[in-house]
Structures are given as C-alpha cells and as structure tokens.
Amino acid sequence: MPVQDKTRRLPSQSISQDITSLHGLQTISTYNTTRADASLANLQQAYQAMLVQQQAETEKLTLYRAAADAARLAEWEFHNAVLAMKEVVRGQYGSDSNQAQAVGLKKKSERKRPNRKKSVEIAS
C-alpha cells in the first residue's frame, strides 16, 4: 500500500463513497471483526468526529469571511478618508504648497510637462 499523503484533502467523492459504505455496513447484522480500527463502533466514532470537525471548519470559515469582509470595508473607508483629506489640503493650501507635498501630493510646479512627439514620416 502506498504512503498516504495526509497533507491534501480527500476528494468529496471519496468521502461520499465512504459514508455510503458505512451506511451499507450498518445493514449487515452479522459484521464482526477483531481489528479495532475496523469495528463498527470505531467507524461510527470516526464518522461523528469527522462531522464535528467539518461543522467547526464551516463555522470558522464563515467567521473568517465575515472578518475579511469587515477588514476590506475598513480599508476602503480609510482609503476614502485619506483621499478626502488630500482634497481638503489641496483646496485649503493650494496644489503647489509644501503642505500638499507633506501629505504625498506632487507639487504642481514639479510636474513634468508632456513633450510633443515628432511625427516620423515613413519613406516608401
């Protein structure tokens, strides 16, 4: 039997087949084994543990998504507040002031003027 890579998730189809197998085993009234890991009680316990962990994962994913949404909205609110502050500084002190430069705006006098591109005629 090859070594199992337990770092990756099992496909949902495999888990669904395993659950179907467990339900099928529960219909066999004469099932008895000496292997503790294959006993019906152990299988039911492992199944319940899996369901509990899947539910915990779903709850934590929901909390994570809610926290991520809240953080994203807070980032946008902060960004919009900074943009509003920059507009106020530009309006109050002018776009060529040291105060505008202090908040990260480029002074109007330091902007590079666009150069005209000379058209090159194609010789045919």
mmCIF file of C-alpha atoms in Angstrom:
data_model
loop_
_atom_site.group_PDB
_atom_site.id
_atom_site.type_symbol
_atom_site.label_atom_id
_atom_site.label_comp_id
_atom_site.label_asym_id
_atom_site.label_seq_id
_atom_site.Cartn_x
_atom_site.Cartn_y
_atom_site.Cartn_z
ATOM 1 C CA MET A 1 0.000 0.000 0.000
ATOM 2 C CA PRO A 2 1.491 3.379 -0.979
ATOM 3 C CA VAL A 3 2.223 6.012 1.626
ATOM 4 C CA GLN A 4 -0.778 8.255 2.207
ATOM 5 C CA ASP A 5 -0.295 11.987 1.749
ATOM 6 C CA LYS A 6 -2.365 13.391 4.603
ATOM 7 C CA THR A 7 -1.452 16.997 3.761
ATOM 8 C CA ARG A 8 -4.034 17.122 0.964
ATOM 9 C CA ARG A 9 -7.794 16.919 1.308
ATOM 10 C CA LEU A 10 -9.661 13.854 0.185
ATOM 11 C CA PRO A 11 -11.945 14.372 -2.799
ATOM 12 C CA SER A 12 -15.566 14.843 -1.789
ATOM 13 C CA GLN A 13 -16.483 11.886 -3.977
ATOM 14 C CA SER A 14 -14.260 9.593 -1.877
ATOM 15 C CA ILE A 15 -15.810 10.813 1.360
ATOM 16 C CA SER A 16 -19.291 10.369 -0.086
ATOM 17 C CA GLN A 17 -18.439 6.800 -1.083
ATOM 18 C CA ASP A 18 -17.033 6.136 2.406
ATOM 19 C CA ILE A 19 -20.260 7.394 4.010
ATOM 20 C CA THR A 20 -22.290 5.182 1.681
ATOM 21 C CA SER A 21 -20.099 2.220 2.663
ATOM 22 C CA LEU A 22 -20.645 2.939 6.366
ATOM 23 C CA HIS A 23 -24.405 3.106 5.865
ATOM 24 C CA GLY A 24 -24.242 -0.168 3.939
ATOM 25 C CA LEU A 25 -22.226 -1.780 6.733
ATOM 26 C CA GLN A 26 -24.877 -0.785 9.250
ATOM 27 C CA THR A 27 -27.335 -3.043 7.403
ATOM 28 C CA ILE A 28 -25.097 -6.097 7.943
ATOM 29 C CA SER A 29 -26.160 -7.508 11.307
ATOM 30 C CA THR A 30 -23.504 -10.261 11.388
ATOM 31 C CA TYR A 31 -20.446 -8.000 10.876
ATOM 32 C CA ASN A 32 -17.787 -8.790 13.476
ATOM 33 C CA THR A 33 -14.039 -8.165 13.321
ATOM 34 C CA THR A 34 -11.009 -8.483 15.568
ATOM 35 C CA ARG A 35 -9.440 -5.325 14.098
ATOM 36 C CA ALA A 36 -10.212 -2.451 16.444
ATOM 37 C CA ASP A 37 -9.819 0.188 13.713
ATOM 38 C CA ALA A 38 -12.404 -1.602 11.517
ATOM 39 C CA SER A 39 -15.016 -2.149 14.218
ATOM 40 C CA LEU A 40 -18.453 -0.661 13.750
ATOM 41 C CA ALA A 41 -18.106 1.382 16.950
ATOM 42 C CA ASN A 42 -14.786 2.844 15.778
ATOM 43 C CA LEU A 43 -16.219 3.632 12.338
ATOM 44 C CA GLN A 44 -19.219 5.423 13.857
ATOM 45 C CA GLN A 45 -16.943 7.342 16.241
ATOM 46 C CA ALA A 46 -14.656 8.403 13.369
ATOM 47 C CA TYR A 47 -17.709 9.422 11.312
ATOM 48 C CA GLN A 48 -19.093 11.560 14.157
ATOM 49 C CA ALA A 49 -15.655 13.130 14.729
ATOM 50 C CA MET A 50 -15.454 13.964 11.015
ATOM 51 C CA LEU A 51 -18.899 15.597 11.083
ATOM 52 C CA VAL A 52 -17.983 17.666 14.155
ATOM 53 C CA GLN A 53 -14.715 18.841 12.575
ATOM 54 C CA GLN A 54 -16.427 19.673 9.270
ATOM 55 C CA GLN A 55 -19.012 21.729 11.148
ATOM 56 C CA ALA A 56 -16.254 23.526 13.082
ATOM 57 C CA GLU A 57 -14.437 24.229 9.816
ATOM 58 C CA THR A 58 -17.599 25.644 8.243
ATOM 59 C CA GLU A 59 -18.254 27.879 11.253
ATOM 60 C CA LYS A 60 -14.666 29.157 11.272
ATOM 61 C CA LEU A 61 -14.742 29.757 7.506
ATOM 62 C CA THR A 62 -17.905 31.806 7.984
ATOM 63 C CA LEU A 63 -16.243 33.837 10.742
ATOM 64 C CA TYR A 64 -13.121 34.258 8.600
ATOM 65 C CA ARG A 65 -15.141 35.500 5.632
ATOM 66 C CA ALA A 66 -17.031 37.938 7.859
ATOM 67 C CA ALA A 67 -13.757 39.216 9.337
ATOM 68 C CA ALA A 68 -12.210 39.526 5.872
ATOM 69 C CA ASP A 69 -15.240 41.494 4.648
ATOM 70 C CA ALA A 70 -15.074 43.798 7.677
ATOM 71 C CA ALA A 71 -11.338 44.369 7.155
ATOM 72 C CA ARG A 72 -11.850 45.075 3.441
ATOM 73 C CA LEU A 73 -14.586 47.616 4.193
ATOM 74 C CA ALA A 74 -12.425 49.264 6.868
ATOM 75 C CA GLU A 75 -9.549 49.512 4.379
ATOM 76 C CA TRP A 76 -11.841 51.220 1.845
ATOM 77 C CA GLU A 77 -13.204 53.617 4.466
ATOM 78 C CA PHE A 78 -9.648 54.543 5.491
ATOM 79 C CA HIS A 79 -8.575 54.968 1.855
ATOM 80 C CA ASN A 80 -11.563 57.205 1.067
ATOM 81 C CA ALA A 81 -10.897 59.270 4.214
ATOM 82 C CA VAL A 82 -7.280 59.812 3.113
ATOM 83 C CA LEU A 83 -8.421 60.842 -0.369
ATOM 84 C CA ALA A 84 -10.862 63.326 1.165
ATOM 85 C CA MET A 85 -8.087 64.693 3.409
ATOM 86 C CA LYS A 86 -5.827 65.188 0.375
ATOM 87 C CA GLU A 87 -8.596 67.083 -1.426
ATOM 88 C CA VAL A 88 -9.070 69.326 1.633
ATOM 89 C CA VAL A 89 -5.312 70.010 1.871
ATOM 90 C CA ARG A 90 -5.161 70.799 -1.855
ATOM 91 C CA GLY A 91 -8.182 73.108 -1.551
ATOM 92 C CA GLN A 92 -7.042 74.804 1.645
ATOM 93 C CA TYR A 93 -3.324 75.258 0.908
ATOM 94 C CA GLY A 94 -3.153 75.005 -2.885
ATOM 95 C CA SER A 95 -1.735 72.376 -5.173
ATOM 96 C CA ASP A 96 1.752 73.961 -5.178
ATOM 97 C CA SER A 97 2.175 74.132 -1.389
ATOM 98 C CA ASN A 98 4.547 72.383 0.970
ATOM 99 C CA GLN A 99 1.530 71.073 2.903
ATOM 100 C CA ALA A 100 0.270 69.302 -0.213
ATOM 101 C CA GLN A 101 3.695 67.773 -0.667
ATOM 102 C CA ALA A 102 3.716 66.702 3.005
ATOM 103 C CA VAL A 103 0.609 64.541 2.529
ATOM 104 C CA GLY A 104 2.040 62.799 -0.539
ATOM 105 C CA LEU A 105 0.817 65.002 -3.369
ATOM 106 C CA LYS A 106 3.175 66.230 -6.041
ATOM 107 C CA LYS A 107 3.627 69.969 -6.282
ATOM 108 C CA LYS A 108 2.092 71.429 -9.394
ATOM 109 C CA SER A 109 5.341 73.245 -10.260
ATOM 110 C CA GLU A 110 7.309 69.980 -10.110
ATOM 111 C CA ARG A 111 5.167 68.151 -12.618
ATOM 112 C CA LYS A 112 6.877 67.344 -15.852
ATOM 113 C CA ARG A 113 5.157 68.850 -18.826
ATOM 114 C CA PRO A 114 4.331 66.467 -21.649
ATOM 115 C CA ASN A 115 6.577 66.596 -24.693
ATOM 116 C CA ARG A 116 5.201 66.648 -28.176
ATOM 117 C CA LYS A 117 6.123 63.637 -30.142
ATOM 118 C CA LYS A 118 7.556 64.442 -33.508
ATOM 119 C CA SER A 119 5.864 62.561 -36.274
ATOM 120 C CA VAL A 120 8.198 60.463 -38.336
ATOM 121 C CA GLU A 121 7.349 60.192 -41.977
ATOM 122 C CA ILE A 122 7.667 56.768 -43.471
ATOM 123 C CA ALA A 123 9.647 56.772 -46.719
ATOM 124 C CA SER A 124 8.180 54.483 -49.300
#
